[in-house]
Amino acid sequence: GGRSRRGIARAPDRSDHSNFQVPGIDIVDLSLTQDQQNIREAILKHCSRFTDDYWLERDRDAVFPHDFHKSIAEAGWLGIAMPESVGGAGLGITEAAIMMQAVAESGGGMAAASSIHGPVFSLEPIARFGTQDQQQRMIPPILTGEQKMCFAVTEPNAGLDTTRLSTRAERCDGGYRVNGEKIWITNAHVADKMMLLARTTALDQVKRKTDGLSLFFTDLDRSTIEHRLIPKMGRHAVGSNMLFINDLLIPEADRIGAEGDGFRIILHGLNPERILLAAEAIGLGRVAIQRAARYARERIVFDRPIGMNQGIQHPLAKCWAQVEAANLMVMKAATLFDKGQDCGVEANAGKYLAAEAGFEACHTAMLTLGGMGYAQEYHVERYLREVLIPRTAPVSPHMILNFLAEKVLELPRSY
């Protein structure tokens, strides 16, 4: 079957096997193109330079993996889904998902993926809605690794109800004065730039609650922004932060799109974010299953490898089936996005399925290793801690089920 340069599946040519084709139904080729397979293999080879012990050490010392980030940037991978006009590869979210899946699958898990996740999708608002000057000024330094960025949306008292953000950006000479708080901001402690969503018109002064929010890409000025790292369960190498913003001045040239259009602009990045997180959960599930299966082949108890026991085989085989099935939904969502078609249902379903399957795979891997599964040196306990991130963020499984019930089953909205 053929695919376009961007990896979108076309109806495969089955002219030599027409007797196998049902009239009116296309046979879908679900395999990767050669170019996509090359991306996967290149990333796995690149990441092999950063061993399990490297990631275990980063988990212990909680230091950002600067050398990993630098190597990925220098190899040109950060711009995989960015336009060629700004130094990107001009490929799609499909290829980005394949890349991020391989990064997690290499053993780097969410620490590796999260250290480079932001540039892969978070620059999308600039690429789509920024002026040409903004695109040339803002995007290349992130792709080359010269600058790092963070994505500052979530707030302590708003949660998933983004329209109730209280961070205010008030007009002043030459731009905006910003005050407020943000929470769970990944990499803010090492970032030079931030994508910031703030309210420019008070909620009680807009017709629709989605109006009045504006998006900025600006300097993370540490003279007016205090960060505090949040101690957490896993992914210690990639910090999560609270931000306290006090009279941050943002020039008008750093606003992306029209004032008040920030929520609409941000929406364009939500589905890619879900797709990439789901792909990373798949990668974690895969590496956990691989490690557990290898252990089960080598571990001898009662004069036989424990992998001979169906009590070991069946749970791992079930996890493999669930992970690979979830991957099909994730790649369907990515393909729809790259075609310019609505993929909200598929992106959310893929994120839900991948996170649940990835979690069960990591948990089952830990059980397969028994007591050694609890030991850091075997790494699966790290995978289990890290897979809870895509299971929880950027949207909880419960909210995804609410969304699917409303959009697919046409049930009354519950929130």
CSV table of C-alpha atoms in Angstrom, one decimal:
chain,number,residue,atom,x,y,z
A,1,GLY,CA,0.0,0.0,0.0
A,2,GLY,CA,1.2,3.5,-0.7
A,3,ARG,CA,1.5,6.5,1.6
A,4,SER,CA,2.1,10.2,1.0
A,5,ARG,CA,5.3,11.9,2.2
A,6,ARG,CA,3.5,12.8,5.4
A,7,GLY,CA,2.7,9.2,6.2
A,8,ILE,CA,-1.0,9.3,5.4
A,9,ALA,CA,-2.4,6.0,4.4
A,10,ARG,CA,-3.9,5.7,1.0
A,11,ALA,CA,-6.0,2.9,-0.3
A,12,PRO,CA,-3.5,0.2,-1.2
A,13,ASP,CA,-3.2,-1.3,-4.7
A,14,ARG,CA,-4.7,-4.8,-4.6
A,15,SER,CA,-5.0,-5.2,-8.3
A,16,ASP,CA,-3.2,-8.5,-8.3
A,17,HIS,CA,-5.4,-9.9,-5.5
A,18,SER,CA,-8.8,-8.6,-6.4
A,19,ASN,CA,-10.5,-11.8,-5.4
A,20,PHE,CA,-9.7,-11.0,-1.8
A,21,GLN,CA,-11.2,-7.5,-1.9
A,22,VAL,CA,-14.8,-6.9,-0.8
A,23,PRO,CA,-16.5,-4.5,-3.2
A,24,GLY,CA,-16.8,-1.0,-1.8
A,25,ILE,CA,-14.4,-1.7,1.1
A,26,ASP,CA,-10.7,-0.5,1.1
A,27,ILE,CA,-8.2,-2.8,2.6
A,28,VAL,CA,-6.2,-0.7,5.1
A,29,ASP,CA,-2.5,-1.0,5.3
A,30,LEU,CA,-1.6,-0.5,8.9
A,31,SER,CA,2.2,-1.0,8.6
A,32,LEU,CA,4.7,1.8,8.7
A,33,THR,CA,6.1,3.2,5.5
A,34,GLN,CA,9.8,2.7,4.9
A,35,ASP,CA,10.4,6.3,5.9
A,36,GLN,CA,8.5,5.9,9.1
A,37,GLN,CA,10.3,2.7,9.9
A,38,ASN,CA,13.6,4.5,9.3
A,39,ILE,CA,12.6,7.2,11.8
A,40,ARG,CA,11.8,4.5,14.4
A,41,GLU,CA,15.1,2.7,13.9
A,42,ALA,CA,17.1,5.9,13.8
A,43,ILE,CA,15.6,7.1,17.1
A,44,LEU,CA,16.1,3.7,18.8
A,45,LYS,CA,19.7,3.7,17.7
A,46,HIS,CA,20.3,7.3,18.8
A,47,CYS,CA,18.7,6.7,22.2
A,48,SER,CA,20.8,3.5,22.7
A,49,ARG,CA,23.7,5.9,23.6
A,50,PHE,CA,21.7,6.8,26.7
A,51,THR,CA,21.6,3.6,28.7
A,52,ASP,CA,19.2,2.4,31.4
A,53,ASP,CA,21.8,3.2,34.0
A,54,TYR,CA,22.0,6.8,32.6
A,55,TRP,CA,18.2,7.2,33.2
A,56,LEU,CA,18.4,5.6,36.6
A,57,GLU,CA,21.1,8.1,37.6
A,58,ARG,CA,19.0,11.0,36.3
A,59,ASP,CA,16.1,9.6,38.3
A,60,ARG,CA,18.2,9.6,41.4
A,61,ASP,CA,20.0,12.9,41.1
A,62,ALA,CA,16.9,14.7,39.6
A,63,VAL,CA,19.1,16.6,37.1
A,64,PHE,CA,17.6,17.6,33.7
A,65,PRO,CA,19.1,15.4,30.9
A,66,HIS,CA,20.8,18.3,29.2
A,67,ASP,CA,23.1,16.1,27.1
A,68,PHE,CA,20.2,14.0,25.9
A,69,HIS,CA,18.2,17.1,25.0
A,70,LYS,CA,21.2,18.6,23.2
A,71,SER,CA,21.9,15.5,21.2
A,72,ILE,CA,18.3,15.2,20.0
A,73,ALA,CA,18.3,18.9,19.1
A,74,GLU,CA,21.6,18.7,17.2
A,75,ALA,CA,20.4,15.7,15.3
A,76,GLY,CA,17.4,17.8,14.1
A,77,TRP,CA,14.7,15.7,15.7
A,78,LEU,CA,13.0,18.5,17.7
A,79,GLY,CA,11.5,20.0,14.5
A,80,ILE,CA,10.1,16.7,13.1
A,81,ALA,CA,6.6,18.2,12.9
A,82,MET,CA,7.6,21.9,12.3
A,83,PRO,CA,7.5,23.5,8.8
A,84,GLU,CA,10.7,23.4,6.8
A,85,SER,CA,10.6,27.2,6.6
A,86,VAL,CA,11.6,27.4,10.2
A,87,GLY,CA,14.1,24.6,10.2
A,88,GLY,CA,11.8,21.7,10.8
A,89,ALA,CA,11.3,18.5,8.8
A,90,GLY,CA,7.8,19.3,7.6
A,91,LEU,CA,6.5,15.9,8.6
A,92,GLY,CA,3.3,15.1,10.5
A,93,ILE,CA,2.1,14.2,14.0
A,94,THR,CA,2.1,10.6,12.8
A,95,GLU,CA,5.9,10.7,12.4
A,96,ALA,CA,6.2,12.7,15.7
A,97,ALA,CA,4.2,10.0,17.5
A,98,ILE,CA,6.5,7.3,16.0
A,99,MET,CA,9.5,9.2,17.2
A,100,MET,CA,8.2,9.9,20.8
A,101,GLN,CA,7.1,6.3,21.1
A,102,ALA,CA,10.6,5.1,20.2
A,103,VAL,CA,12.1,7.5,22.7
A,104,ALA,CA,10.0,6.1,25.5
A,105,GLU,CA,10.5,2.5,24.3
A,106,SER,CA,14.3,2.9,24.3
A,107,GLY,CA,14.2,2.7,28.1
A,108,GLY,CA,14.2,6.5,28.6
A,109,GLY,CA,10.5,6.4,29.5
A,110,MET,CA,8.7,9.6,30.4
A,111,ALA,CA,11.9,11.3,31.6
A,112,ALA,CA,13.4,11.1,28.1
A,113,ALA,CA,10.1,11.9,26.3
A,114,SER,CA,9.2,14.8,28.6
A,115,SER,CA,12.6,16.5,28.2
A,116,ILE,CA,11.8,17.0,24.4
A,117,HIS,CA,8.0,16.6,24.3
A,118,GLY,CA,7.3,20.4,24.5
A,119,PRO,CA,9.0,21.6,21.3
A,120,VAL,CA,7.5,18.7,19.3
A,121,PHE,CA,3.9,19.9,19.7
A,122,SER,CA,3.9,23.1,21.8
A,123,LEU,CA,5.2,25.3,19.0
A,124,GLU,CA,2.1,24.4,16.9
A,125,PRO,CA,0.2,27.6,17.8
A,126,ILE,CA,3.1,29.7,16.5
A,127,ALA,CA,3.4,27.7,13.3
A,128,ARG,CA,-0.3,28.0,12.7
A,129,PHE,CA,-1.2,31.4,14.0
A,130,GLY,CA,2.0,33.4,14.5
A,131,THR,CA,3.2,36.0,12.0
A,132,GLN,CA,6.1,35.2,9.7
A,133,ASP,CA,8.3,37.3,11.9
A,134,GLN,CA,7.2,35.5,15.0
A,135,GLN,CA,7.8,32.1,13.4
A,136,GLN,CA,11.3,33.0,12.4
A,137,ARG,CA,12.1,34.7,15.7
A,138,MET,CA,10.6,32.2,18.1
A,139,ILE,CA,10.8,28.7,16.6
A,140,PRO,CA,14.4,28.1,15.3
A,141,PRO,CA,16.1,28.7,18.7
A,142,ILE,CA,13.9,26.1,20.3
A,143,LEU,CA,14.5,23.5,17.6
A,144,THR,CA,18.3,24.0,17.7
A,145,GLY,CA,18.3,23.6,21.4
A,146,GLU,CA,19.7,27.1,21.9
A,147,GLN,CA,16.7,27.8,24.1
A,148,LYS,CA,14.3,25.6,26.1
A,149,MET,CA,10.6,26.2,26.6
A,150,CYS,CA,7.7,25.4,28.9
A,151,PHE,CA,3.9,25.4,28.4
A,152,ALA,CA,2.2,27.5,31.1
A,153,VAL,CA,-1.5,27.0,31.1
A,154,THR,CA,-2.7,25.0,34.2
A,155,GLU,CA,-3.6,26.9,37.4
A,156,PRO,CA,-4.1,25.7,41.0
A,157,ASN,CA,-7.8,26.7,41.2
A,158,ALA,CA,-8.9,26.0,37.6
A,159,GLY,CA,-7.8,22.5,36.8
A,160,LEU,CA,-9.3,21.3,33.5
A,161,ASP,CA,-11.7,24.2,33.5
A,162,THR,CA,-9.3,26.4,31.5
A,163,THR,CA,-11.9,29.1,30.9
A,164,ARG,CA,-11.6,30.0,34.6
A,165,LEU,CA,-7.9,30.9,34.5
A,166,SER,CA,-7.3,33.8,36.9
A,167,THR,CA,-3.8,34.9,35.7
A,168,ARG,CA,-4.4,38.4,34.3
A,169,ALA,CA,-2.6,40.1,31.4
A,170,GLU,CA,-3.5,43.8,31.6
A,171,ARG,CA,-2.8,46.3,28.9
A,172,CYS,CA,0.1,48.7,29.6
A,173,ASP,CA,2.5,50.8,27.5
A,174,GLY,CA,3.9,48.6,24.7
A,175,GLY,CA,2.2,45.4,25.9
A,176,TYR,CA,0.9,43.6,28.9
A,177,ARG,CA,1.5,43.4,32.6
A,178,VAL,CA,0.9,39.8,33.9
A,179,ASN,CA,0.2,38.6,37.4
A,180,GLY,CA,-0.9,35.2,38.6
A,181,GLU,CA,0.0,31.6,39.4
A,182,LYS,CA,0.6,28.4,37.3
A,183,ILE,CA,1.0,24.8,38.4
A,184,TRP,CA,2.5,21.6,37.0
A,185,ILE,CA,4.6,23.5,34.5
A,186,THR,CA,7.1,21.0,33.1
A,187,ASN,CA,10.6,22.2,32.7
A,188,ALA,CA,9.9,25.8,33.9
A,189,HIS,CA,13.0,25.6,36.1
A,190,VAL,CA,15.3,25.2,33.0
A,191,ALA,CA,13.2,27.1,30.4
A,192,ASP,CA,14.2,30.3,28.7
A,193,LYS,CA,10.8,30.8,27.0
A,194,MET,CA,7.2,30.0,27.9
A,195,MET,CA,3.9,29.6,26.1
A,196,LEU,CA,1.6,31.4,28.5
A,197,LEU,CA,-2.2,31.5,28.5
A,198,ALA,CA,-3.7,34.5,30.5
A,199,ARG,CA,-7.0,36.3,30.7
A,200,THR,CA,-7.0,39.7,29.0
A,201,THR,CA,-10.7,40.4,29.5
A,202,ALA,CA,-12.4,39.5,32.8
A,203,LEU,CA,-14.7,36.5,32.8
A,204,ASP,CA,-17.7,38.6,33.8
A,205,GLN,CA,-17.1,40.9,30.8
A,206,VAL,CA,-17.2,38.4,28.0
A,207,LYS,CA,-20.1,36.9,26.0
A,208,ARG,CA,-18.7,33.4,26.0
A,209,LYS,CA,-16.5,32.1,28.8
A,210,THR,CA,-14.0,30.9,26.2
A,211,ASP,CA,-13.5,34.5,25.1
A,212,GLY,CA,-11.0,36.9,26.6
A,213,LEU,CA,-8.0,34.5,27.0
A,214,SER,CA,-4.9,35.4,25.1
A,215,LEU,CA,-1.8,33.4,24.2
A,216,PHE,CA,1.8,34.6,24.6
A,217,PHE,CA,5.2,33.2,23.8
A,218,THR,CA,7.7,35.2,25.8
A,219,ASP,CA,10.8,35.3,28.0
A,220,LEU,CA,10.6,33.5,31.3
A,221,ASP,CA,11.9,36.5,33.2
A,222,ARG,CA,13.2,35.1,36.5
A,223,SER,CA,13.3,38.6,38.0
A,224,THR,CA,9.4,38.6,38.0
A,225,ILE,CA,8.7,34.9,38.0
A,226,GLU,CA,9.5,32.6,40.9
A,227,HIS,CA,9.5,28.8,40.4
A,228,ARG,CA,9.1,26.1,43.0
A,229,LEU,CA,9.8,22.5,42.1
A,230,ILE,CA,7.0,20.1,43.2
A,231,PRO,CA,8.3,17.0,44.9
A,232,LYS,CA,6.7,14.1,43.1
A,233,MET,CA,6.5,10.3,42.7
A,234,GLY,CA,8.5,9.8,39.5
A,235,ARG,CA,10.2,11.4,36.5
A,236,HIS,CA,12.5,13.2,38.8
A,237,ALA,CA,14.9,14.3,36.0
A,238,VAL,CA,12.2,16.4,34.4
A,239,GLY,CA,10.8,18.8,37.0
A,240,SER,CA,7.3,20.0,37.5
A,241,ASN,CA,6.9,23.6,38.9
A,242,MET,CA,4.6,26.1,40.5
A,243,LEU,CA,5.1,29.6,39.0
A,244,PHE,CA,4.4,32.8,40.8
A,245,ILE,CA,4.2,35.7,38.3
A,246,ASN,CA,4.5,39.2,39.7
A,247,ASP,CA,4.3,42.2,37.2
A,248,LEU,CA,5.8,40.3,34.3
A,249,LEU,CA,6.0,42.7,31.3
A,250,ILE,CA,5.3,41.1,27.9
A,251,PRO,CA,5.7,43.1,24.7
A,252,GLU,CA,2.7,43.1,22.3
A,253,ALA,CA,4.9,41.5,19.7
A,254,ASP,CA,5.0,38.3,21.8
A,255,ARG,CA,1.2,37.8,21.6
A,256,ILE,CA,0.2,34.9,19.3
A,257,GLY,CA,-2.9,35.7,17.3
A,258,ALA,CA,-5.5,38.2,18.2
A,259,GLU,CA,-6.2,39.3,21.7
A,260,GLY,CA,-8.9,37.2,23.2
A,261,ASP,CA,-8.4,34.3,20.8
A,262,GLY,CA,-6.0,32.3,23.0
A,263,PHE,CA,-8.5,29.5,24.0
A,264,ARG,CA,-9.4,28.8,20.3
A,265,ILE,CA,-5.7,28.7,19.4
A,266,ILE,CA,-4.8,26.4,22.3
A,267,LEU,CA,-7.5,23.9,21.2
A,268,HIS,CA,-5.6,23.2,18.0
A,269,GLY,CA,-2.8,21.7,20.2
A,270,LEU,CA,-4.9,19.5,22.5
A,271,ASN,CA,-5.3,16.6,20.2
A,272,PRO,CA,-1.6,16.4,19.2
A,273,GLU,CA,-0.7,16.5,22.8
A,274,ARG,CA,-3.0,13.6,23.6
A,275,ILE,CA,-1.7,11.6,20.6
A,276,LEU,CA,2.0,12.1,21.7
A,277,LEU,CA,1.3,11.2,25.4
A,278,ALA,CA,-0.5,8.1,24.2
A,279,ALA,CA,2.4,7.1,21.9
A,280,GLU,CA,4.8,7.5,24.9
A,281,ALA,CA,2.6,5.3,27.0
A,282,ILE,CA,2.7,2.7,24.3
A,283,GLY,CA,6.5,2.9,24.3
A,284,LEU,CA,6.7,2.5,28.0
A,285,GLY,CA,4.3,-0.5,27.8
A,286,ARG,CA,6.4,-2.1,25.1
A,287,VAL,CA,9.8,-1.8,26.9
A,288,ALA,CA,8.2,-3.1,30.2
A,289,ILE,CA,6.9,-6.2,28.4
A,290,GLN,CA,10.2,-6.7,26.6
A,291,ARG,CA,12.2,-6.5,29.9
A,292,ALA,CA,9.7,-8.8,31.7
A,293,ALA,CA,9.7,-11.4,28.9
A,294,ARG,CA,13.5,-11.4,28.9
A,295,TYR,CA,13.6,-11.9,32.6
A,296,ALA,CA,11.0,-14.7,32.4
A,297,ARG,CA,13.2,-16.5,29.8
A,298,GLU,CA,16.3,-16.3,32.0
A,299,ARG,CA,15.0,-16.7,35.5
A,300,ILE,CA,15.2,-20.4,36.6
A,301,VAL,CA,13.1,-21.6,39.5
A,302,PHE,CA,12.4,-25.3,40.2
A,303,ASP,CA,14.8,-26.2,37.4
A,304,ARG,CA,12.8,-24.4,34.7
A,305,PRO,CA,12.5,-20.9,33.4
A,306,ILE,CA,9.5,-19.1,34.9
A,307,GLY,CA,8.5,-18.1,31.4
A,308,MET,CA,7.3,-21.7,30.9
A,309,ASN,CA,4.5,-21.1,33.3
A,310,GLN,CA,1.2,-19.9,31.9
A,311,GLY,CA,0.7,-17.8,35.0
A,312,ILE,CA,3.6,-15.7,33.6
A,313,GLN,CA,2.9,-16.1,29.9
A,314,HIS,CA,-0.8,-15.2,29.8
A,315,PRO,CA,-0.6,-11.9,31.6
A,316,LEU,CA,2.3,-10.7,29.4
A,317,ALA,CA,0.6,-11.9,26.2
A,318,LYS,CA,-2.6,-10.1,27.2
A,319,CYS,CA,-0.6,-6.9,27.9
A,320,TRP,CA,1.1,-7.2,24.5
A,321,ALA,CA,-2.3,-7.5,22.7
A,322,GLN,CA,-3.8,-4.6,24.6
A,323,VAL,CA,-0.8,-2.3,24.0
A,324,GLU,CA,-0.7,-3.1,20.3
A,325,ALA,CA,-4.4,-2.6,19.9
A,326,ALA,CA,-4.2,0.7,21.7
A,327,ASN,CA,-1.4,1.7,19.3
A,328,LEU,CA,-3.7,1.3,16.3
A,329,MET,CA,-6.2,3.8,17.7
A,330,VAL,CA,-3.3,6.2,18.5
A,331,MET,CA,-2.0,6.0,14.9
A,332,LYS,CA,-5.5,6.4,13.5
A,333,ALA,CA,-5.9,9.6,15.5
A,334,ALA,CA,-2.5,10.8,14.2
A,335,THR,CA,-3.4,10.0,10.6
A,336,LEU,CA,-6.7,11.8,10.8
A,337,PHE,CA,-5.0,14.9,12.3
A,338,ASP,CA,-2.4,14.9,9.5
A,339,LYS,CA,-5.2,14.7,7.0
A,340,GLY,CA,-6.8,17.8,8.5
A,341,GLN,CA,-9.8,15.8,9.7
A,342,ASP,CA,-11.6,15.8,13.1
A,343,CYS,CA,-9.8,13.4,15.4
A,344,GLY,CA,-11.0,14.5,18.9
A,345,VAL,CA,-12.8,11.2,19.6
A,346,GLU,CA,-9.9,9.1,18.3
A,347,ALA,CA,-7.2,11.2,20.1
A,348,ASN,CA,-9.0,10.9,23.4
A,349,ALA,CA,-9.9,7.2,23.0
A,350,GLY,CA,-6.3,6.5,22.0
A,351,LYS,CA,-4.9,8.3,25.0
A,352,TYR,CA,-7.3,6.4,27.3
A,353,LEU,CA,-6.5,3.0,25.8
A,354,ALA,CA,-2.8,3.6,25.6
A,355,ALA,CA,-2.5,4.8,29.2
A,356,GLU,CA,-4.6,2.0,30.6
A,357,ALA,CA,-2.7,-0.7,28.6
A,358,GLY,CA,0.7,0.9,29.3
A,359,PHE,CA,-0.1,0.9,33.0
A,360,GLU,CA,-1.2,-2.7,33.1
A,361,ALA,CA,1.9,-3.7,31.1
A,362,CYS,CA,4.3,-1.9,33.5
A,363,HIS,CA,2.5,-3.4,36.5
A,364,THR,CA,2.5,-6.9,35.1
A,365,ALA,CA,6.2,-6.5,34.3
A,366,MET,CA,6.9,-5.6,37.9
A,367,LEU,CA,4.9,-8.7,39.1
A,368,THR,CA,6.7,-10.9,36.6
A,369,LEU,CA,10.1,-10.0,38.2
A,370,GLY,CA,8.7,-10.6,41.7
A,371,GLY,CA,10.8,-9.0,44.4
A,372,MET,CA,13.4,-7.8,41.8
A,373,GLY,CA,10.6,-5.8,40.1
A,374,TYR,CA,10.7,-3.6,43.2
A,375,ALA,CA,14.4,-3.1,42.9
A,376,GLN,CA,15.6,0.1,41.1
A,377,GLU,CA,18.4,-1.8,39.3
A,378,TYR,CA,15.8,-3.7,37.1
A,379,HIS,CA,14.1,-0.4,36.0
A,380,VAL,CA,10.5,-1.7,35.8
A,381,GLU,CA,9.6,0.1,39.1
A,382,ARG,CA,10.7,3.3,37.3
A,383,TYR,CA,8.5,2.5,34.3
A,384,LEU,CA,5.5,1.9,36.6
A,385,ARG,CA,6.0,5.2,38.4
A,386,GLU,CA,6.4,7.1,35.1
A,387,VAL,CA,3.4,5.5,33.3
A,388,LEU,CA,1.1,7.1,35.8
A,389,ILE,CA,1.9,10.4,34.1
A,390,PRO,CA,0.1,9.7,30.8
A,391,ARG,CA,-2.6,7.8,32.7
A,392,THR,CA,-3.3,11.0,34.7
A,393,ALA,CA,-2.3,13.9,32.4
A,394,PRO,CA,-3.0,16.0,30.5
A,395,VAL,CA,-6.6,14.9,31.1
A,396,SER,CA,-7.9,12.2,33.5
A,397,PRO,CA,-9.4,8.9,32.3
A,398,HIS,CA,-12.7,10.0,33.9
A,399,MET,CA,-12.9,13.2,31.8
A,400,ILE,CA,-12.1,11.2,28.7
A,401,LEU,CA,-14.9,8.8,29.4
A,402,ASN,CA,-17.2,11.8,30.0
A,403,PHE,CA,-16.2,13.2,26.6
A,404,LEU,CA,-16.7,9.9,24.7
A,405,ALA,CA,-20.1,9.4,26.4
A,406,GLU,CA,-21.2,12.8,25.2
A,407,LYS,CA,-19.6,12.9,21.7
A,408,VAL,CA,-20.0,9.3,20.7
A,409,LEU,CA,-23.0,7.9,22.6
A,410,GLU,CA,-24.8,11.3,22.6
A,411,LEU,CA,-25.5,11.1,26.4
A,412,PRO,CA,-26.2,14.3,28.4
A,413,ARG,CA,-23.1,16.2,29.4
A,414,SER,CA,-22.3,15.4,33.0
A,415,TYR,CA,-20.1,18.4,33.9
